Amino acid sequence: MSLLYQDPSMSHEEATRLLASDVETNVVAALISIGLNEQDKTWAQNTCLKYLESESESVAASAITALGHIARRHADLDMGAVRPALEKVKGKFPSLEGTVADTLDDIETFT
């Protein structure tokens, strides 16, 4: 079995470039980096909310996870926007219910 490791630390500019590529693996890597590294909390949250609308389950899952990282790092999220978006993505991808639950636990713990 081969595992592909990508360093999740990248600059804002690199993350933006990867998001714009529309290549699924690039978008996933960028979202995880945004969750772990982005200093602009509002931009990071809004970017994740945008990608929750993706038709790709892996992209949506990465956006969900990144929101949990943002909550942990910044101790704040706009729950008026985040909670309904997470509920909507569970309807679209029922298999992500556990991921959403984990992220909501992180949000509750860290905000």
Coordinates of C-alpha atoms in Angstrom, one line a residue:
M1 CA 0.0 0.0 0.0
S2 CA 1.3 3.4 -0.9
L3 CA 0.3 6.5 1.0
L4 CA 0.8 9.9 -0.6
Y5 CA 1.8 12.5 2.0
Q6 CA 1.5 16.2 1.3
D7 CA 2.8 18.8 3.8
P8 CA -0.3 20.7 4.9
S9 CA 1.5 23.9 5.4
M10 CA 1.4 26.3 2.5
S11 CA 1.0 30.0 2.0
H12 CA -2.3 31.8 1.5
E13 CA -1.2 32.4 -2.1
E14 CA -0.4 28.7 -2.7
A15 CA -3.7 27.6 -1.2
T16 CA -5.6 30.1 -3.4
R17 CA -3.7 28.8 -6.5
L18 CA -4.5 25.2 -5.7
L19 CA -8.2 26.0 -5.1
A20 CA -8.3 27.8 -8.4
S21 CA -6.9 24.7 -10.2
D22 CA -10.2 22.8 -9.6
V23 CA -8.1 19.6 -9.4
E24 CA -9.8 17.6 -6.6
T25 CA -6.5 16.5 -4.9
N26 CA -5.2 20.1 -5.0
V27 CA -8.5 21.5 -3.5
V28 CA -8.4 18.9 -0.7
A29 CA -4.8 19.8 0.1
A30 CA -5.5 23.5 0.0
L31 CA -8.6 23.2 2.3
I32 CA -6.6 21.2 4.9
S33 CA -3.8 23.7 4.8
I34 CA -6.3 26.5 5.2
G35 CA -7.8 24.8 8.3
L36 CA -4.4 24.3 9.8
N37 CA -2.5 27.5 8.8
E38 CA -4.6 30.3 7.5
Q39 CA -4.4 33.5 9.6
D40 CA -7.5 35.2 8.1
K41 CA -10.2 33.4 10.0
T42 CA -13.1 35.0 8.1
W43 CA -11.6 34.1 4.7
A44 CA -10.8 30.6 5.8
Q45 CA -14.4 30.0 7.1
N46 CA -16.0 31.5 4.0
T47 CA -13.8 29.4 1.8
C48 CA -14.7 26.2 3.6
L49 CA -18.4 27.1 3.5
K50 CA -18.1 27.6 -0.3
Y51 CA -16.5 24.1 -0.7
L52 CA -19.2 22.5 1.4
E53 CA -21.3 23.0 -1.7
S54 CA -18.9 20.8 -3.8
E55 CA -20.2 17.9 -5.8
S56 CA -17.2 16.0 -4.6
E57 CA -17.6 14.1 -1.3
S58 CA -13.9 14.3 -0.5
V59 CA -13.8 18.0 -1.1
A60 CA -16.8 18.5 1.2
A61 CA -15.2 16.3 3.8
S62 CA -12.0 18.3 3.7
A63 CA -14.0 21.5 4.1
I64 CA -15.8 20.1 7.1
T65 CA -12.6 19.0 8.7
A66 CA -11.0 22.3 8.0
L67 CA -13.8 24.1 9.8
G68 CA -13.0 22.1 12.9
H69 CA -9.3 23.1 12.7
I70 CA -10.3 26.8 12.3
A71 CA -12.5 26.5 15.4
R72 CA -9.6 25.0 17.3
R73 CA -7.1 27.6 16.2
H74 CA -9.2 30.7 16.3
A75 CA -11.7 29.8 19.0
D76 CA -14.5 31.4 16.9
L77 CA -16.8 30.6 14.0
D78 CA -20.0 32.2 12.7
M79 CA -22.3 29.4 13.8
G80 CA -25.3 31.1 12.2
A81 CA -23.6 30.3 8.9
V82 CA -21.7 27.1 9.8
R83 CA -24.4 25.0 11.5
P84 CA -27.0 25.2 8.6
A85 CA -24.2 24.5 6.0
L86 CA -23.1 21.4 8.0
E87 CA -26.7 20.2 8.2
K88 CA -27.1 20.7 4.5
V89 CA -24.0 18.8 3.6
K90 CA -25.2 15.8 5.8
G91 CA -28.3 15.7 3.6
K92 CA -26.3 15.7 0.4
F93 CA -23.7 13.2 1.7
P94 CA -25.2 11.1 4.4
S95 CA -21.9 9.2 4.8
L96 CA -20.3 12.4 6.1
E97 CA -22.6 12.5 9.2
G98 CA -19.8 11.2 11.4
T99 CA -17.3 13.8 10.1
V100 CA -19.9 16.5 10.7
A101 CA -20.5 15.2 14.2
D102 CA -16.7 15.2 14.9
T103 CA -16.4 18.8 13.6
L104 CA -19.4 20.0 15.7
D105 CA -17.7 18.4 18.8
D106 CA -14.5 20.3 18.0
I107 CA -16.4 23.5 17.5
E108 CA -18.2 23.1 20.8
T109 CA -15.0 22.2 22.6
F110 CA -12.9 25.1 21.2
T111 CA -15.3 28.0 20.8

